[in-house]
Short mmCIF file of C-alpha atoms and ligand atoms in Angstrom, two decimals:
data_model
loop_
_atom_site.label_atom_id
_atom_site.label_comp_id
_atom_site.label_asym_id
_atom_site.label_seq_id
_atom_site.Cartn_x
_atom_site.Cartn_y
_atom_site.Cartn_z
CA MET A 1 1.58 -53.73 -17.45
CA ILE A 2 3.48 -52.27 -15.03
CA GLY A 3 1.76 -50.42 -12.46
CA VAL A 4 3.51 -47.46 -10.51
CA LEU A 5 1.26 -46.42 -8.27
CA ALA A 6 -0.35 -42.04 -8.97
CA LEU A 7 -0.84 -40.37 -5.20
CA GLN A 8 2.13 -39.33 -4.49
CA GLY A 9 6.04 -39.04 -5.64
CA ASP A 10 8.00 -39.53 -8.72
CA VAL A 11 5.27 -41.34 -10.67
CA ARG A 12 6.32 -39.99 -13.74
CA GLU A 13 9.87 -40.04 -13.90
CA HIS A 14 9.17 -44.49 -13.65
CA ILE A 15 7.39 -44.12 -15.89
CA SER A 16 9.73 -43.10 -18.04
CA LEU A 17 12.50 -45.66 -16.78
CA LEU A 18 10.33 -48.73 -17.06
CA GLU A 19 8.58 -47.73 -20.78
CA SER A 20 12.84 -46.87 -22.01
CA LEU A 21 13.19 -50.86 -20.25
CA GLY A 22 10.62 -51.95 -22.88
CA ALA A 23 8.11 -52.53 -20.53
CA ASN A 24 4.31 -50.94 -21.16
CA ALA A 25 3.61 -48.56 -17.47
CA PHE A 26 0.97 -46.97 -16.44
CA GLY A 27 -0.72 -44.68 -12.91
CA VAL A 28 -2.35 -46.16 -10.77
CA LYS A 29 -5.32 -44.57 -8.81
CA THR A 30 -7.67 -47.15 -8.52
CA LEU A 31 -8.75 -50.67 -7.99
CA GLU A 32 -9.56 -51.07 -11.22
CA ASP A 33 -5.89 -49.80 -12.17
CA LEU A 34 -4.41 -53.00 -9.64
CA GLU A 35 -6.32 -54.64 -11.65
CA ALA A 36 -4.82 -54.78 -15.50
CA ALA A 37 -1.14 -55.10 -13.38
CA SER A 38 1.27 -57.59 -13.58
CA GLY A 39 3.59 -55.36 -11.18
CA LEU A 40 3.46 -52.67 -9.58
CA VAL A 41 6.22 -49.63 -8.51
CA ILE A 42 5.40 -47.67 -5.10
CA PRO A 43 7.48 -44.48 -5.78
CA GLY A 44 9.16 -42.74 -3.28
CA GLY A 45 7.92 -39.36 -2.19
CA GLU A 46 6.25 -39.65 1.84
CA SER A 47 5.59 -42.52 2.96
CA THR A 48 3.01 -41.08 5.85
CA THR A 49 1.22 -39.33 2.15
CA ILE A 50 0.97 -42.38 0.73
CA SER A 51 -0.36 -44.63 3.33
CA LYS A 52 -3.44 -41.82 3.76
CA LEU A 53 -4.37 -41.94 0.07
CA ALA A 54 -4.37 -45.40 -0.50
CA VAL A 55 -7.05 -45.38 2.63
CA ASN A 56 -9.37 -42.15 0.94
CA PHE A 57 -8.53 -44.19 -2.03
CA GLY A 58 -9.45 -47.53 -0.38
CA LEU A 59 -6.55 -49.13 -2.16
CA ILE A 60 -4.70 -50.04 0.94
CA ASP A 61 -6.65 -53.81 0.78
CA ALA A 62 -6.48 -54.01 -2.49
CA ILE A 63 -3.13 -53.41 -2.09
CA ARG A 64 -1.63 -55.56 0.65
CA ASN A 65 -3.38 -58.01 -1.85
CA PHE A 66 -1.27 -58.10 -4.61
CA VAL A 67 2.17 -57.26 -2.21
CA ALA A 68 1.49 -60.97 -0.84
CA THR A 69 0.92 -62.04 -4.75
CA LYS A 70 2.35 -60.32 -6.97
CA PRO A 71 6.18 -58.54 -8.28
CA VAL A 72 6.56 -55.14 -6.42
CA LEU A 73 9.37 -52.67 -6.37
CA GLY A 74 9.38 -49.67 -4.49
CA THR A 75 11.95 -46.90 -3.46
CA CYS A 76 12.40 -44.61 -0.83
CA ALA A 77 9.05 -44.11 0.90
CA GLY A 78 8.72 -47.21 -1.18
CA LEU A 79 9.91 -49.09 0.74
CA ILE A 80 9.00 -47.68 4.50
CA LEU A 81 5.47 -48.85 3.10
CA LEU A 82 6.81 -52.54 1.91
CA SER A 83 9.12 -52.77 5.49
CA LYS A 84 6.58 -54.98 7.89
CA GLY A 85 8.37 -51.34 10.61
CA ALA A 86 9.73 -49.33 10.50
CA ILE A 87 10.48 -46.90 13.48
CA GLY A 88 9.90 -43.08 13.10
CA ALA A 89 6.51 -44.58 11.31
CA LEU A 90 3.09 -42.51 12.53
CA SER A 91 1.62 -44.44 15.08
CA ASP A 92 -2.00 -45.08 12.84
CA GLN A 93 0.56 -44.88 9.91
CA GLN A 94 -0.37 -48.14 7.48
CA LEU A 95 2.15 -49.96 6.37
CA PHE A 96 1.93 -52.81 2.97
CA GLY A 97 4.22 -55.26 4.74
CA GLY A 98 5.74 -58.00 2.33
CA LEU A 99 8.48 -56.65 2.97
CA ASP A 100 10.94 -59.69 6.39
CA VAL A 101 12.44 -56.04 6.94
CA THR A 102 12.74 -53.80 8.98
CA VAL A 103 13.57 -49.76 8.99
CA GLU A 104 14.09 -46.16 10.23
CA ARG A 105 13.13 -43.43 8.39
CA ASN A 106 15.13 -40.35 7.55
CA ALA A 107 18.12 -42.47 8.71
CA TYR A 108 20.25 -41.44 5.96
CA GLY A 109 19.88 -37.80 7.32
CA GLY A 110 16.78 -34.94 5.96
CA GLN A 111 16.56 -32.90 3.03
CA THR A 112 19.05 -31.38 3.59
CA HIS A 113 21.04 -34.19 3.68
CA SER A 114 19.83 -35.99 0.05
CA PHE A 115 23.08 -36.80 -1.17
CA GLU A 116 24.15 -39.05 -4.61
CA ALA A 117 26.37 -41.88 -4.46
CA GLU A 118 27.91 -45.03 -6.72
CA VAL A 119 25.81 -48.39 -4.90
CA GLU A 120 26.68 -51.41 -5.27
CA PHE A 121 24.94 -54.67 -6.98
CA ALA A 122 26.24 -57.29 -8.26
CA THR A 123 26.40 -56.56 -11.51
CA GLY A 124 28.89 -53.66 -10.64
CA SER A 125 28.05 -49.80 -9.36
CA GLU A 126 25.38 -47.61 -10.78
CA ARG A 127 24.99 -43.23 -9.05
CA VAL A 128 21.76 -42.94 -7.59
CA ALA A 129 20.37 -40.54 -5.05
CA PHE A 130 18.99 -41.12 -1.51
CA ILE A 131 16.82 -37.64 -1.00
CA ARG A 132 15.74 -38.53 3.62
CA ALA A 133 16.55 -42.08 3.16
CA PRO A 134 15.26 -44.99 5.33
CA LYS A 135 17.76 -47.42 6.12
CA VAL A 136 16.83 -51.20 7.32
CA VAL A 137 17.70 -51.55 10.23
CA ASP A 138 17.22 -55.39 10.03
CA ILE A 139 17.02 -57.91 6.95
CA GLY A 140 14.85 -61.03 9.15
CA SER A 141 14.71 -63.31 5.77
CA ALA A 142 15.82 -60.68 2.86
CA GLU A 143 18.14 -61.23 0.27
CA VAL A 144 20.43 -58.60 -0.22
CA VAL A 145 20.84 -56.58 -3.86
CA ALA A 146 22.36 -53.54 -2.97
CA THR A 147 25.25 -51.86 -0.57
CA LEU A 148 26.32 -48.47 -0.11
CA GLU A 149 29.75 -49.24 2.67
CA GLY A 150 28.13 -52.34 2.95
CA GLU A 151 25.38 -51.40 5.01
CA PRO A 152 22.24 -53.02 2.68
CA VAL A 153 20.07 -50.74 0.15
CA ALA A 154 18.18 -52.63 -1.46
CA VAL A 155 16.68 -55.93 -0.74
CA ARG A 156 14.35 -58.38 -1.87
CA SER A 157 11.41 -60.55 -0.04
CA GLY A 158 10.64 -63.56 -2.56
CA ARG A 159 9.19 -61.62 -5.83
CA VAL A 160 8.88 -57.85 -3.25
CA MET A 161 12.20 -55.64 -3.84
CA GLY A 162 12.60 -53.00 -1.52
CA ALA A 163 14.95 -50.05 -2.10
CA SER A 164 16.21 -47.19 0.32
CA PHE A 165 17.58 -44.40 -2.95
CA HIS A 166 15.97 -43.27 -6.08
CA PRO A 167 16.71 -44.30 -9.46
CA GLU A 168 14.87 -42.47 -11.45
CA ILE A 169 16.31 -39.32 -10.92
CA THR A 170 19.99 -40.55 -12.28
CA GLY A 171 17.81 -42.24 -14.34
CA ALA A 172 19.72 -45.51 -12.42
CA THR A 173 18.49 -48.96 -14.83
CA THR A 174 19.66 -51.45 -12.19
CA LEU A 175 16.54 -51.71 -9.89
CA HIS A 176 13.83 -51.67 -12.34
CA LYS A 177 15.76 -54.32 -14.57
CA LEU A 178 16.35 -56.55 -12.61
CA PHE A 179 11.87 -55.78 -11.18
CA LEU A 180 10.93 -56.20 -14.45
CA GLU A 181 13.31 -60.07 -14.36
CA SER A 182 11.39 -61.36 -12.19
CA ILE A 183 7.90 -60.79 -13.36
N1 LIG B 1 11.93 -39.88 4.19
C1 LIG B 1 10.22 -40.06 3.72
C2 LIG B 1 8.70 -40.69 4.35
O1 LIG B 1 9.49 -41.44 5.78
C3 LIG B 1 11.31 -40.80 2.24
C4 LIG B 1 11.03 -40.03 1.22
C5 LIG B 1 11.73 -40.00 0.06
O2 LIG B 1 11.33 -41.24 -0.46
N2 LIG B 1 12.89 -39.61 -1.19
O3 LIG B 1 8.11 -40.77 3.63
#
């Protein structure tokens, strides 16, 4: 049972992608939902909004505990929320942590600079979408999972994985396959 944090963002698309790979997936909005999940996907959207909603819904501590103990995948805003530090974050913005990386919000450009590109995984390349995407500016002790023009665009620290891009928009499956393998 894979939870997809359903406070904001591409929730349905991630659920479909996980189901197409044979997993059971459902939206997570409450503490009870989170307890039922054996892994969690944090979708892209707006990291400031997702963190505010996580505080308002009383989920912030439970998500931090989840990230410390179970497999989590964050994409785009999800990567920002899983980082240990985010350049351009609001001064009161809460992060979940879990990935030993620092990111810079919107470093791949604003909405009008959105683009699709082939990113390189160890298993081959895949087309994905970058939308107001964050860049990994300090990779710390994290492992590189995918690159774009030699720069890390998907990273992993143990059970926690994050990507700058949206795989669900182009239907790219590698990231979700790697995530499901870690569960
Ligand atoms: N720029 C957004 C943020 O800071 C992330 C964009 C996205 O998830 N597509 O949260």
